[in-house]
Tab-separated table of C-alpha atoms in Angstrom:
chain	number	residue	atom	x	y	z
A	1	THR	CA	50.402	-24.407	6.387
A	2	ASP	CA	49.327	-21.151	4.747
A	3	ALA	CA	46.876	-20.334	7.547
A	4	ILE	CA	49.524	-20.915	10.229
A	5	PHE	CA	52.117	-18.921	8.291
A	6	GLU	CA	49.772	-15.948	7.877
A	7	SER	CA	48.675	-16.044	11.512
A	8	VAL	CA	52.204	-16.306	12.900
A	9	SER	CA	53.289	-13.517	10.561
A	10	GLY	CA	50.500	-11.373	11.977
A	11	PHE	CA	51.001	-12.087	15.670
A	12	THR	CA	54.787	-11.682	15.391
A	13	THR	CA	54.275	-8.406	13.425
A	14	THR	CA	56.424	-9.717	10.587
A	15	GLY	CA	54.100	-8.767	7.751
A	16	ALA	CA	55.201	-11.504	5.334
A	17	THR	CA	52.296	-13.055	3.435
A	18	VAL	CA	51.397	-16.121	1.387
A	19	ILE	CA	48.294	-14.497	-0.131
A	20	PRO	CA	48.832	-13.652	-3.833
A	21	SER	CA	46.238	-10.863	-3.853
A	22	VAL	CA	44.865	-9.517	-0.575
A	23	GLU	CA	42.466	-7.213	-2.423
A	24	LEU	CA	40.348	-10.261	-3.344
A	25	LEU	CA	39.729	-11.075	0.336
A	26	PRO	CA	36.509	-10.070	2.144
A	27	HIS	CA	36.673	-7.178	4.605
A	28	SER	CA	36.281	-9.563	7.550
A	29	ILE	CA	39.541	-11.378	6.740
A	30	LEU	CA	41.343	-8.136	5.918
A	31	TYR	CA	40.304	-6.667	9.279
A	32	HIS	CA	41.361	-9.849	11.083
A	33	ARG	CA	44.829	-9.722	9.490
A	34	GLN	CA	45.315	-6.135	10.558
A	35	GLN	CA	44.010	-6.690	14.084
A	36	ILE	CA	46.208	-9.681	14.933
A	37	GLN	CA	49.232	-7.532	14.178
A	38	TRP	CA	47.951	-4.892	16.578
A	39	ILE	CA	47.486	-7.475	19.322
A	40	GLY	CA	50.859	-9.059	18.645
A	41	GLY	CA	52.578	-5.676	18.519
A	42	MET	CA	52.567	-5.027	22.219
A	43	GLY	CA	52.860	-8.720	22.877
A	44	VAL	CA	50.280	-11.256	23.975
A	45	ILE	CA	52.466	-11.833	27.021
A	46	VAL	CA	52.189	-8.218	28.180
A	47	LEU	CA	48.429	-8.383	27.681
A	48	ALA	CA	48.343	-11.500	29.866
A	49	VAL	CA	50.442	-9.756	32.502
A	50	ALA	CA	47.721	-7.127	32.847
A	51	VAL	CA	45.142	-9.847	33.515
A	52	LEU	CA	47.001	-12.575	35.432
A	53	PRO	CA	47.579	-10.534	38.620
A	54	LEU	CA	43.811	-10.035	38.853
A	55	LEU	CA	43.531	-13.829	39.017
A	56	GLY	CA	46.140	-14.044	41.768
A	57	ILE	CA	48.878	-15.298	39.426
A	58	GLY	CA	52.222	-13.476	39.346
A	59	GLY	CA	53.096	-11.968	35.992
A	60	MET	CA	56.630	-10.627	36.433
A	61	GLN	CA	58.308	-13.723	34.986
A	62	LEU	CA	56.169	-13.534	31.832
A	63	TYR	CA	56.906	-9.848	31.491
A	64	LYS	CA	60.648	-10.489	31.798
A	65	ALA	CA	60.435	-13.025	28.976
A	66	GLU	CA	58.906	-10.492	26.601
A	67	SER	CA	60.987	-7.459	27.533
A	68	SER	CA	64.717	-6.869	27.926
A	69	ASN	CA	66.569	-6.593	31.219
A	70	ILE	CA	68.638	-3.708	29.881
A	71	ALA	CA	65.710	-1.362	29.244
A	72	GLN	CA	66.127	1.793	31.299
A	73	TYR	CA	62.481	2.231	32.230
A	74	GLU	CA	61.523	-1.409	32.431
A	75	LYS	CA	59.222	-1.105	35.444
A	76	LEU	CA	57.222	2.105	35.193
A	77	THR	CA	54.794	1.671	38.065
A	78	PRO	CA	54.948	-0.235	41.372
A	79	ARG	CA	52.666	-3.031	40.156
A	80	ILE	CA	53.317	-5.031	37.004
A	81	ALA	CA	49.621	-5.005	36.071
A	82	GLN	CA	49.627	-1.202	36.201
A	83	THR	CA	52.755	-1.168	34.067
A	84	ALA	CA	51.125	-3.335	31.402
A	85	ARG	CA	47.965	-1.202	31.417
A	86	ALA	CA	50.049	1.975	31.126
A	87	LEU	CA	51.836	0.576	28.088
A	88	TRP	CA	48.532	-0.443	26.505
A	89	PHE	CA	47.167	3.073	27.103
A	90	VAL	CA	50.109	4.584	25.185
A	91	TYR	CA	49.717	1.958	22.473
A	92	PHE	CA	45.999	2.640	22.055
A	93	LEU	CA	46.521	6.421	22.039
A	94	LEU	CA	49.155	6.212	19.285
A	95	THR	CA	46.891	3.899	17.268
A	96	LEU	CA	43.959	6.313	17.565
A	97	LEU	CA	46.077	9.290	16.498
A	98	CYS	CA	47.517	7.297	13.596
A	99	ALA	CA	44.057	6.256	12.382
A	100	LEU	CA	42.834	9.858	12.516
A	101	GLY	CA	45.945	10.966	10.626
A	102	TYR	CA	45.408	8.421	7.852
A	103	TRP	CA	41.720	9.326	7.627
A	104	ALA	CA	42.553	13.024	7.339
A	105	ALA	CA	45.174	12.176	4.668
A	106	GLY	CA	42.516	10.639	2.425
A	107	MET	CA	42.148	6.970	3.377
A	108	THR	CA	38.736	5.425	3.873
A	109	LEU	CA	37.856	4.835	7.534
A	110	PHE	CA	38.292	1.059	7.096
A	111	ASP	CA	41.757	1.445	5.548
A	112	ALA	CA	42.741	4.121	8.093
A	113	VAL	CA	41.953	1.871	11.067
A	114	GLY	CA	43.524	-1.190	9.433
A	115	HIS	CA	46.741	0.579	8.519
A	116	ALA	CA	46.920	2.262	11.938
A	117	PHE	CA	46.885	-1.218	13.488
A	118	SER	CA	49.835	-2.373	11.380
A	119	THR	CA	51.754	0.936	11.519
A	120	VAL	CA	51.940	1.349	15.288
A	121	ALA	CA	52.570	-2.399	15.616
A	122	THR	CA	55.327	-2.009	12.979
A	123	GLY	CA	53.733	-5.006	11.267
A	124	GLY	CA	53.331	-4.082	7.631
A	125	PHE	CA	50.167	-5.904	6.564
A	126	SER	CA	48.121	-3.799	4.165
A	127	THR	CA	44.661	-4.014	2.654
A	128	HIS	CA	46.196	-3.444	-0.798
A	129	ASP	CA	48.675	-5.486	-2.839
A	130	ALA	CA	50.791	-2.397	-3.536
A	131	SER	CA	50.969	-1.593	0.203
A	132	LEU	CA	51.089	2.183	0.824
A	133	GLY	CA	52.277	2.650	-2.754
A	134	PHE	CA	48.612	2.154	-3.670
A	135	TYR	CA	47.816	5.674	-2.460
A	136	ASP	CA	50.821	7.479	-4.005
A	137	SER	CA	50.279	10.216	-1.430
A	138	VAL	CA	52.910	12.286	0.353
A	139	LEU	CA	50.452	12.910	3.209
A	140	VAL	CA	49.781	9.201	3.745
A	141	GLU	CA	53.501	8.438	3.665
A	142	GLY	CA	54.168	11.292	6.102
A	143	VAL	CA	51.686	9.918	8.628
A	144	ALA	CA	53.210	6.457	8.206
A	145	ILE	CA	56.761	7.737	8.791
A	146	ILE	CA	55.801	9.543	12.019
A	147	PHE	CA	54.013	6.559	13.554
A	148	MET	CA	56.461	3.925	12.292
A	149	LEU	CA	59.229	5.823	14.079
A	150	ALA	CA	56.998	6.138	17.152
A	151	GLY	CA	56.485	2.369	17.054
A	152	GLY	CA	60.249	1.896	16.879
A	153	VAL	CA	60.844	3.769	20.152
A	154	ASN	CA	60.604	2.100	23.565
A	155	PHE	CA	56.987	2.516	24.670
A	156	ALA	CA	58.191	3.120	28.205
A	157	ILE	CA	59.822	6.309	26.893
A	158	HIS	CA	56.483	7.432	25.422
A	159	PHE	CA	54.848	6.772	28.796
A	160	MET	CA	57.492	8.746	30.711
A	161	ALA	CA	57.154	11.665	28.284
A	162	LEU	CA	53.365	11.689	28.677
A	163	ARG	CA	53.457	11.360	32.452
A	164	LYS	CA	56.045	14.113	32.929
A	165	GLN	CA	54.647	16.292	30.104
A	166	THR	CA	58.131	16.735	28.627
A	167	SER	CA	60.198	15.557	25.671
A	168	HIS	CA	63.259	15.082	27.917
A	169	PRO	CA	63.087	11.243	27.896
A	170	TYR	CA	63.481	11.263	24.097
A	171	THR	CA	66.703	13.299	24.269
A	172	SER	CA	68.202	11.908	27.483
A	173	VAL	CA	68.119	8.183	26.684
A	174	PRO	CA	71.209	7.138	24.640
A	175	GLU	CA	69.351	4.396	22.749
A	176	VAL	CA	66.635	6.760	21.498
A	177	ARG	CA	69.204	9.345	20.414
A	178	ALA	CA	71.163	6.661	18.584
A	179	PHE	CA	67.965	5.358	16.948
A	180	PHE	CA	67.220	8.723	15.358
A	181	GLN	CA	70.876	9.280	14.425
A	182	ILE	CA	70.882	5.931	12.604
A	183	PHE	CA	67.631	6.933	10.879
A	184	VAL	CA	69.113	10.234	9.654
A	185	LEU	CA	72.326	8.531	8.485
A	186	GLY	CA	70.286	5.899	6.644
A	187	VAL	CA	68.189	8.577	4.935
A	188	VAL	CA	71.312	10.433	3.770
A	189	LEU	CA	72.965	7.279	2.373
A	190	VAL	CA	69.840	5.924	0.652
A	191	THR	CA	68.770	9.287	-0.778
A	192	ALA	CA	72.279	9.951	-2.091
A	193	GLY	CA	72.419	6.486	-3.663
A	194	LEU	CA	69.063	6.915	-5.391
A	195	PHE	CA	69.837	10.446	-6.551
A	196	LEU	CA	73.318	9.675	-7.908
A	197	ALA	CA	72.016	6.615	-9.752
A	198	ASP	CA	69.118	8.615	-11.268
A	199	ALA	CA	66.684	6.041	-9.906
A	200	TYR	CA	64.069	8.791	-9.543
A	201	SER	CA	63.611	12.140	-11.215
A	202	GLY	CA	65.185	14.754	-8.987
A	203	LEU	CA	66.400	15.044	-5.394
A	204	GLU	CA	62.911	15.601	-3.976
A	205	SER	CA	61.606	12.288	-5.299
A	206	ALA	CA	64.720	10.432	-4.153
A	207	LEU	CA	64.377	11.973	-0.686
A	208	ARG	CA	60.695	11.031	-0.496
A	209	HIS	CA	61.385	7.369	-1.253
A	210	GLY	CA	64.527	7.336	0.865
A	211	VAL	CA	62.898	8.705	4.026
A	212	PHE	CA	59.885	6.411	3.762
A	213	GLN	CA	61.803	3.220	3.035
A	214	VAL	CA	64.446	3.843	5.710
A	215	ALA	CA	61.722	4.420	8.321
A	216	SER	CA	59.898	1.288	7.173
A	217	ILE	CA	62.981	-0.971	7.121
A	218	LEU	CA	64.656	0.341	10.295
A	219	THR	CA	61.486	-0.181	12.332
A	220	SER	CA	60.873	-3.564	10.593
A	221	THR	CA	57.408	-2.385	9.521
A	222	GLY	CA	57.817	-3.485	5.918
A	223	PHE	CA	55.455	-1.074	4.182
A	224	THR	CA	56.646	-0.501	0.625
A	225	THR	CA	56.332	2.039	-2.147
A	226	ALA	CA	58.939	0.206	-4.259
A	227	VAL	CA	60.833	-3.106	-4.290
A	228	PHE	CA	63.980	-2.017	-2.421
A	229	SER	CA	65.977	-5.094	-3.478
A	230	GLU	CA	65.836	-3.802	-7.066
A	231	TRP	CA	67.273	-0.389	-6.182
A	232	PRO	CA	70.728	0.380	-7.637
A	233	GLY	CA	74.182	0.338	-6.092
A	234	TYR	CA	74.787	-0.029	-2.392
A	235	VAL	CA	71.251	1.015	-1.385
A	236	PRO	CA	69.843	-2.515	-0.805
A	237	LEU	CA	72.833	-3.382	1.418
A	238	VAL	CA	72.283	-0.244	3.525
A	239	LEU	CA	68.628	-1.188	4.007
A	240	VAL	CA	69.520	-4.805	4.862
A	241	THR	CA	71.954	-3.506	7.500
A	242	LEU	CA	69.242	-1.240	8.945
A	243	SER	CA	66.844	-4.175	9.167
A	244	PHE	CA	69.360	-6.091	11.294
A	245	ILE	CA	69.769	-3.106	13.639
A	246	GLY	CA	66.011	-2.665	14.130
A	247	GLY	CA	64.310	-0.399	16.661
A	248	CYS	CA	64.664	0.224	20.383
A	249	VAL	CA	64.276	-2.312	23.171
A	250	GLY	CA	60.699	-2.220	24.454
A	251	SER	CA	59.325	-1.243	21.038
A	252	THR	CA	57.288	-3.301	18.596
A	253	ALA	CA	60.173	-3.381	16.086
A	254	GLY	CA	62.345	-6.385	15.311
A	255	GLY	CA	66.077	-6.733	14.688
A	256	ILE	CA	68.988	-6.921	17.116
A	257	LYS	CA	67.846	-3.642	18.747
A	258	VAL	CA	69.730	-0.360	18.897
A	259	VAL	CA	70.901	-0.647	22.517
A	260	ARG	CA	72.597	-3.981	21.792
A	261	VAL	CA	74.297	-2.502	18.720
A	262	LEU	CA	75.489	0.418	20.871
A	263	LEU	CA	76.924	-1.955	23.468
A	264	LEU	CA	78.525	-4.196	20.826
A	265	LYS	CA	80.247	-1.147	19.329
A	266	ARG	CA	81.556	-0.113	22.748
A	267	ILE	CA	82.712	-3.649	23.516
A	268	ALA	CA	84.671	-3.696	20.232
A	269	VAL	CA	86.243	-0.287	20.954
A	270	ARG	CA	87.201	-1.428	24.461
A	271	GLU	CA	88.916	-4.533	23.072
A	272	LEU	CA	90.942	-2.383	20.668
A	273	PHE	CA	91.854	-0.104	23.575
A	274	HIS	CA	93.008	-3.104	25.627
A	275	LEU	CA	95.212	-4.271	22.757
A	276	ALA	CA	97.024	-0.939	22.892
A	277	HIS	CA	96.955	-0.747	26.727
A	278	PRO	CA	96.985	-4.324	28.075
A	279	GLN	CA	97.153	-3.241	31.747
A	280	ALA	CA	94.268	-0.768	31.537
A	281	VAL	CA	91.006	-1.331	33.359
A	282	SER	CA	87.945	0.192	31.738
A	283	THR	CA	84.171	-0.029	32.092
A	284	ILE	CA	81.421	0.441	29.545
A	285	THR	CA	78.715	2.970	30.324
A	286	LEU	CA	75.273	3.614	28.926
A	287	GLY	CA	74.170	7.121	29.776
A	288	HIS	CA	75.484	7.763	33.293
A	289	ASP	CA	75.402	4.134	34.401
A	290	ASP	CA	78.068	1.438	34.210
A	291	VAL	CA	76.902	-1.659	32.344
A	292	PRO	CA	77.592	-4.863	34.344
A	293	GLU	CA	79.829	-7.459	32.705
A	294	LYS	CA	77.002	-9.981	33.030
A	295	VAL	CA	74.829	-7.848	30.749
A	296	LEU	CA	77.688	-7.372	28.269
A	297	ASN	CA	78.211	-11.142	28.133
A	298	THR	CA	74.482	-11.605	27.521
A	299	VAL	CA	74.621	-9.105	24.634
A	300	LYS	CA	77.601	-10.899	23.086
A	301	GLY	CA	75.856	-14.253	23.464
A	302	PHE	CA	72.697	-12.853	21.900
A	303	PHE	CA	74.623	-11.509	18.907
A	304	ILE	CA	76.418	-14.819	18.342
A	305	LEU	CA	73.151	-16.771	18.527
A	306	TYR	CA	71.483	-14.253	16.201
A	307	LEU	CA	74.166	-14.722	13.537
A	308	LEU	CA	74.173	-18.506	13.948
A	309	THR	CA	70.389	-18.554	13.593
A	310	VAL	CA	70.561	-16.465	10.400
A	311	LEU	CA	73.295	-18.684	8.903
A	312	THR	CA	71.584	-21.949	9.887
A	313	LEU	CA	68.180	-20.876	8.583
A	314	SER	CA	69.707	-19.557	5.350
A	315	THR	CA	71.387	-22.925	4.793
A	316	ALA	CA	68.144	-24.762	5.581
A	317	MET	CA	66.184	-22.515	3.187
A	318	MET	CA	68.649	-23.322	0.405
A	319	GLY	CA	68.309	-27.009	1.248
A	320	ALA	CA	64.540	-26.599	0.924
A	321	GLY	CA	64.931	-25.350	-2.649
A	322	LEU	CA	65.610	-21.598	-2.646
A	323	ASP	CA	68.549	-19.920	-4.355
A	324	PHE	CA	71.033	-17.998	-2.176
A	325	GLU	CA	69.483	-14.546	-2.657
A	326	SER	CA	65.958	-15.811	-1.961
A	327	ALA	CA	67.083	-17.879	1.045
A	328	PHE	CA	68.911	-14.948	2.634
A	329	GLY	CA	65.975	-12.693	1.760
A	330	ALA	CA	63.539	-15.096	3.435
A	331	VAL	CA	65.629	-15.170	6.617
A	332	LEU	CA	66.027	-11.389	6.485
A	333	SER	CA	62.254	-11.110	6.147
A	334	THR	CA	61.398	-13.437	9.021
A	335	VAL	CA	64.086	-13.281	11.717
A	336	ASN	CA	64.196	-9.470	11.522
A	337	LEU	CA	60.355	-9.363	11.390
A	338	LEU	CA	60.644	-7.261	8.247
A	339	GLY	CA	58.079	-8.717	5.808
A	340	PRO	CA	59.461	-7.996	2.325
A	341	GLY	CA	62.548	-10.007	1.385
A	342	MET	CA	64.667	-10.442	-1.717
A	343	GLY	CA	64.626	-12.655	-4.777
A	344	GLU	CA	61.641	-15.022	-4.939
A	345	VAL	CA	60.209	-13.688	-1.651
A	346	ALA	CA	60.617	-9.996	-2.460
A	347	SER	CA	56.857	-9.430	-2.294
A	348	SER	CA	55.346	-12.623	-0.839
A	349	PHE	CA	55.951	-16.263	0.112
A	350	ALA	CA	53.076	-17.462	-2.085
A	351	SER	CA	55.308	-19.294	-4.581
A	352	VAL	CA	57.595	-21.184	-2.163
A	353	ASN	CA	57.041	-24.757	-0.952
A	354	ALA	CA	55.669	-25.862	2.421
A	355	GLY	CA	59.124	-26.674	3.814
A	356	VAL	CA	60.302	-23.092	3.300
A	357	LYS	CA	57.113	-21.772	4.895
A	358	TRP	CA	57.605	-23.865	8.056
A	359	LEU	CA	61.219	-22.723	8.299
A	360	ALA	CA	59.943	-19.164	7.929
A	361	VAL	CA	57.430	-19.741	10.746
A	362	PHE	CA	60.295	-20.818	13.014
A	363	GLY	CA	62.292	-17.754	11.912
A	364	MET	CA	59.411	-15.422	12.775
A	365	LEU	CA	58.932	-16.989	16.214
A	366	VAL	CA	62.632	-16.925	17.085
A	367	GLY	CA	62.856	-13.301	15.929
A	368	ARG	CA	59.817	-12.154	17.879
A	369	LEU	CA	60.824	-13.989	21.060
A	370	GLU	CA	64.351	-12.540	20.946
A	371	ILE	CA	66.321	-15.753	20.304
A	372	PHE	CA	66.989	-16.789	23.934
A	373	THR	CA	63.352	-17.336	24.913
A	374	LEU	CA	62.769	-19.866	22.130
A	375	LEU	CA	66.180	-21.526	21.791
A	376	ILE	CA	66.345	-22.305	25.522
A	377	LEU	CA	63.539	-24.817	24.907
A	378	PHE	CA	66.071	-26.954	23.019
A	379	LEU	CA	68.372	-27.287	26.057
A	380	PRO	CA	67.856	-30.611	27.906
A	381	SER	CA	68.997	-28.965	31.153
A	382	PHE	CA	66.103	-26.487	30.903
A	383	TRP	CA	63.585	-29.337	31.101
A	384	ARG	CA	65.486	-31.129	33.885
A	385	HIS	CA	65.164	-28.053	36.071
């Protein structure tokens, strides 16, 4: 059970662990934990898509299962194999730059490579029990923030920016703009909460912890410098909300995804508008394009299934023996691919029973596969056709 939990946590880039002290593990196991997150980050399916066409097997259907049909730059090149290889090139380049950044910031080469794997994959596994708090370094945290945010952006956007040698894709895509606006708003709220509650000495220290933890939670990386569930006031609730939002579609982050949150907000505003103007006809746009009603219905269905999954798993976790805070924290940790939770699972799942761990495994899989891809397996009609 523990081996499966740890492996699924790695491949789904969740970062939750059942190991009480990772520092006691040999380097071979530590490297393996970091590497499986790197492989899982871009998705084993996308890796297969780069290989299957060479064997004469079509890969588009597999690629569709891993990605979202509302991503603006979903198909970057004429051939799906070229698309997958292009994404892997960007992924490898970011990993290399991240490793060099960590190394220059003072990490050993082994730790720099290992943490680069889990940073760009927004996974969160670390070679130290205290995560990045082990280093207590502003430089290390700065490198982590930059590459966690990079991991939270659609990798297709990185590819377009590299190919066109311009930053225009980062500013022209509504989802990416909204992602960074949410990040800034989260930093302001968390920093203000920590500063006003005197959780840390001075504004500078509060800002340091606020920026790092918001970047880590929003991108579902899960690196920690403190136990956020123990922070005062409204701060934990803000971070929980950010974990549900997650990163951009086509990124390695978890959560509902920013573009879906954008569309849900616009759907809600349109419904309010229709209440005031029942005869009005209005469309929802994303950028300069109208969003088809079919896509809007899919987004609403996804959101409903996401909430039902969270509620059902929370109930099941409580039935398996956890208190409410720990059960919700475990679901928060797994379905959002976050890693750290609340209550008994704030730092690890080492103390919970096997039933909770298997429920957590299901939560990680359903979160990584974006709800629909896994839950459709439970429909009898799917197997009949």
